[in-house]
XYZ file of C-alpha atoms in Angstrom:
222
model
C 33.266 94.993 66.548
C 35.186 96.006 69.662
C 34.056 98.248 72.425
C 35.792 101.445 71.235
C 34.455 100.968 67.347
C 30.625 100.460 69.139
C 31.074 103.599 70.736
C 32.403 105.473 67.810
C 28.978 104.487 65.882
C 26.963 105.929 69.493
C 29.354 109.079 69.325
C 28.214 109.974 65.462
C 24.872 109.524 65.875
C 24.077 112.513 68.182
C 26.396 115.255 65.926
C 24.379 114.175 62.789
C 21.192 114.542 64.286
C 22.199 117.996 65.856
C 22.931 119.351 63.049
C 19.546 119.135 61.375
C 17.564 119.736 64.446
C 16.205 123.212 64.945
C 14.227 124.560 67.773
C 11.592 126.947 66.973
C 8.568 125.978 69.456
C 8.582 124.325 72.849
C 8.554 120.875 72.325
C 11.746 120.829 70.094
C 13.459 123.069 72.908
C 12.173 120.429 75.603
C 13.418 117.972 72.909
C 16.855 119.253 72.564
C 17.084 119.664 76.110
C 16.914 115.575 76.670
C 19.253 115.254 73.619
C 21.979 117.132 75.515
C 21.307 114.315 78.905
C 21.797 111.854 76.412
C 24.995 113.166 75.260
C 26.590 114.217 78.845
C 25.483 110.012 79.422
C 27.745 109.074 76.072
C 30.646 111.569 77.492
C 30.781 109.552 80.629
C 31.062 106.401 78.644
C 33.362 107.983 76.236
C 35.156 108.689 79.909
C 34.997 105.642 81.592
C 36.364 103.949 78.184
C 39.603 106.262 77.595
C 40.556 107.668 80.868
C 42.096 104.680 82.021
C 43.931 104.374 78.899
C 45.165 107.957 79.203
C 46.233 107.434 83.027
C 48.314 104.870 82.002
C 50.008 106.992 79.002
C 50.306 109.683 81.560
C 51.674 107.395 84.046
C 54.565 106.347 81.537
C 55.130 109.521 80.310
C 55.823 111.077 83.469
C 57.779 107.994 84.378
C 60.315 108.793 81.053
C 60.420 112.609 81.628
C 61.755 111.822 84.825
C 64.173 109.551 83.496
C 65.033 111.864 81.096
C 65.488 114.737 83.151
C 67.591 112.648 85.484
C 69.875 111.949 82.832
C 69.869 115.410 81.507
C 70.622 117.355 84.821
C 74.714 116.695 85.233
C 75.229 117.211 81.950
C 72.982 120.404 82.396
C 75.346 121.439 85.539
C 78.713 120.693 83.622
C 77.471 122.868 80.764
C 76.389 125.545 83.292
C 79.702 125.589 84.605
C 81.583 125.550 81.663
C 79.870 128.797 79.881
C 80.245 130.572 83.796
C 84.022 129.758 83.248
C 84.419 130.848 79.817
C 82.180 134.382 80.409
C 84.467 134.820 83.429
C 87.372 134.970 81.111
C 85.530 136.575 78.591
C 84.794 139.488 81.016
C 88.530 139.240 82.591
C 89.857 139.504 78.870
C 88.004 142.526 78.133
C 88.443 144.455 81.682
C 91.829 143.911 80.146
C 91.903 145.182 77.094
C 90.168 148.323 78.251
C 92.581 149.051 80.859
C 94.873 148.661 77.883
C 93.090 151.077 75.887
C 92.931 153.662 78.007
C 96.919 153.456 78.607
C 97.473 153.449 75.241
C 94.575 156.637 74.865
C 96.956 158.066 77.461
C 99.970 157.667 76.041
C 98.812 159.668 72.398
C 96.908 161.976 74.487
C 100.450 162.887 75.930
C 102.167 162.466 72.838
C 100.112 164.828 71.228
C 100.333 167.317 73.868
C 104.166 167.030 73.916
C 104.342 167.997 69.952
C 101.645 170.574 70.502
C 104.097 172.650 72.877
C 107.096 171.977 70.954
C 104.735 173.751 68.083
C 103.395 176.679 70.078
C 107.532 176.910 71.421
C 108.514 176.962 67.947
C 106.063 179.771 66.745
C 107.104 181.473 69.599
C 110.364 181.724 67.992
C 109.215 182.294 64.768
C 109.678 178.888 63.126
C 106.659 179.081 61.594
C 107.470 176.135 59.118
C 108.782 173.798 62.227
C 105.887 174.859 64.302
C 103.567 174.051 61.522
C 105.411 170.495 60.874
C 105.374 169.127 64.701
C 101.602 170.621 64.606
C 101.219 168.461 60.921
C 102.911 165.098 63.570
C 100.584 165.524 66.045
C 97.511 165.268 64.236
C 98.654 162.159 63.197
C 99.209 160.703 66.459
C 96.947 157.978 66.713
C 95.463 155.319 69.099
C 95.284 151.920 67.976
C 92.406 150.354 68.629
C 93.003 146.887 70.631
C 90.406 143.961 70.488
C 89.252 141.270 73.122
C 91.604 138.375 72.758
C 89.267 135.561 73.030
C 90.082 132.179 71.289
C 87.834 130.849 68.462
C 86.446 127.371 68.885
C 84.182 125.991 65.896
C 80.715 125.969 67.213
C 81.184 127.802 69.491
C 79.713 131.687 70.120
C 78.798 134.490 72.315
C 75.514 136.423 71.969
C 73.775 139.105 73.723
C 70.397 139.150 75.149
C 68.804 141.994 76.016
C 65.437 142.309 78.185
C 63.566 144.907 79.716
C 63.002 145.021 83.566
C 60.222 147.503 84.778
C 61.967 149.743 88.085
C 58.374 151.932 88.072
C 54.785 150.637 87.131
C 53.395 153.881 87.462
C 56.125 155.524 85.685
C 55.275 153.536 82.948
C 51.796 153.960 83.025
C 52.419 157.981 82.663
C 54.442 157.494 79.701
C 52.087 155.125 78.391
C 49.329 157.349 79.422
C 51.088 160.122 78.081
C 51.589 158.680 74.507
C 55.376 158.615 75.177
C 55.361 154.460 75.078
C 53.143 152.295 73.031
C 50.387 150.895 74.617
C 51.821 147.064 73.772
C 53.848 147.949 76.839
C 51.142 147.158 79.008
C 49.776 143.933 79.001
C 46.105 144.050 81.047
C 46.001 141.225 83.455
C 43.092 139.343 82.252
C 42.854 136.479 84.901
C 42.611 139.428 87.487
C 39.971 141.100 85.559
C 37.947 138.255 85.113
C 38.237 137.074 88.470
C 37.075 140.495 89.041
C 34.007 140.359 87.152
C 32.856 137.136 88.188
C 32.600 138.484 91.562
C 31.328 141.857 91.013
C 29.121 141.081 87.867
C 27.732 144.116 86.268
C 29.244 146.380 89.534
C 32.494 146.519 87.599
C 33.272 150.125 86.971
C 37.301 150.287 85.746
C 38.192 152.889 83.570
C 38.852 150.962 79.953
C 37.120 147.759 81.250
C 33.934 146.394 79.532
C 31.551 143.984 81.531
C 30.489 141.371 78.868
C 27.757 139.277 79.885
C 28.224 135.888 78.478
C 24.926 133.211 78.816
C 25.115 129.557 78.425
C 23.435 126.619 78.684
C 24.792 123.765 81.579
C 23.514 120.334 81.429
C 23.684 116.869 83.238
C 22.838 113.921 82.512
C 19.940 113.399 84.860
């Protein structure tokens, strides 16, 4: 039997027993007390045993993420600079097809306009029936609506992500405060608060803070 199936038998031992033992006078709690030396002992030999072991796996892992990552960061950069170079066009392509737009908006704004005054001309007159056709041509004056001329390539695409920035904490805790924004908005800072009530204990007094007292039991092996 090797060293690591000895311990697994010395390891089992102490669960089974714990879970039949009880403590309902002083000697049993005495007893269990001396159980749980005995057990920090077997987690030092359970340490000694594996944490070599585990330095070494931790030793090569580290040694093939770095490897890896070496590998991984030009190809990283190139990729970087390939999407910055295709959003740049992206965004050139579509500052140009709005400036586009807008022209062509113009253009049947004016066209419209034009036809418009040729009707209210005409009805001056009393062409009612040319005033009402050139009024009939205007309303149909349309703007064609122009899209972003962007190639396709196959496996290729362009999403949006959207995320929230918060400009004013306090604003936010009005609204929140107010009912205006769900409380999910607010996520409490629970390292803070406990650091908090480790070091002021039961002194804690913030509004919508509990103090939970929490008791355990340390031991050591000696």
């Amino acid at each position: 039997m090797t060293d690591i199936q000895t311990l697994a038998v010395e390891v089992s031992q102490p669960l089974a027993e714990a879970k039949q033992f009880r403590v309902s006078n002083s000697e049993q709690y005495q007893a269990a007390g001396e159980r749980l030396k005995g057990i920090k002992l077997l987690l030092k030999k359970v340490g000694d045993t594996f944490d070599p072991i585990i330095s070494k796996a931790h030793a090569a892992h580290r040694e093939a993420v770095a490897r890896k990552k070496e590998h991984e960061q030009p190809l990283m950069y190139a990729e970087a600079l390939y999407k910055q170079a295709m959003l740049i066009y992206q965004a050139e392509q579509e500052r140009v097809r709005r400036a586009e737009q807008t022209r062509l908006e113009e253009q049947a704004r004016q066209e419209r306009e034009k036809l418009e005054a040729r009707a209210a001309k005409a009805a001056e007159k009393g062409k009612e029936e040319k005033a009402a056709e050139l009024m009939a041509q205007a309303a149909t004056v349309a703007t064609p609506v122009l899209e972003t001329r962007i190639p396709t390539v196959t496996g290729i695409s362009t999403r949006s992500t959207w995320k929230a920035e918060v400009v004013s904490k306090s604003e936010l805790i009005k609204a929140v405060a107010a009912g205006a924004v769900p409380q999910a908005a607010l996520i409490p800072d629970t390292a803070f608060l406990n650091q908090q009530a480790r070091s002021l204990k039961s002194e804690l007094n913030y509004p919508g803070v509990k103090v939970v007292e929490v008791q355990g039991i340390a031991s050591r092996s000696a």
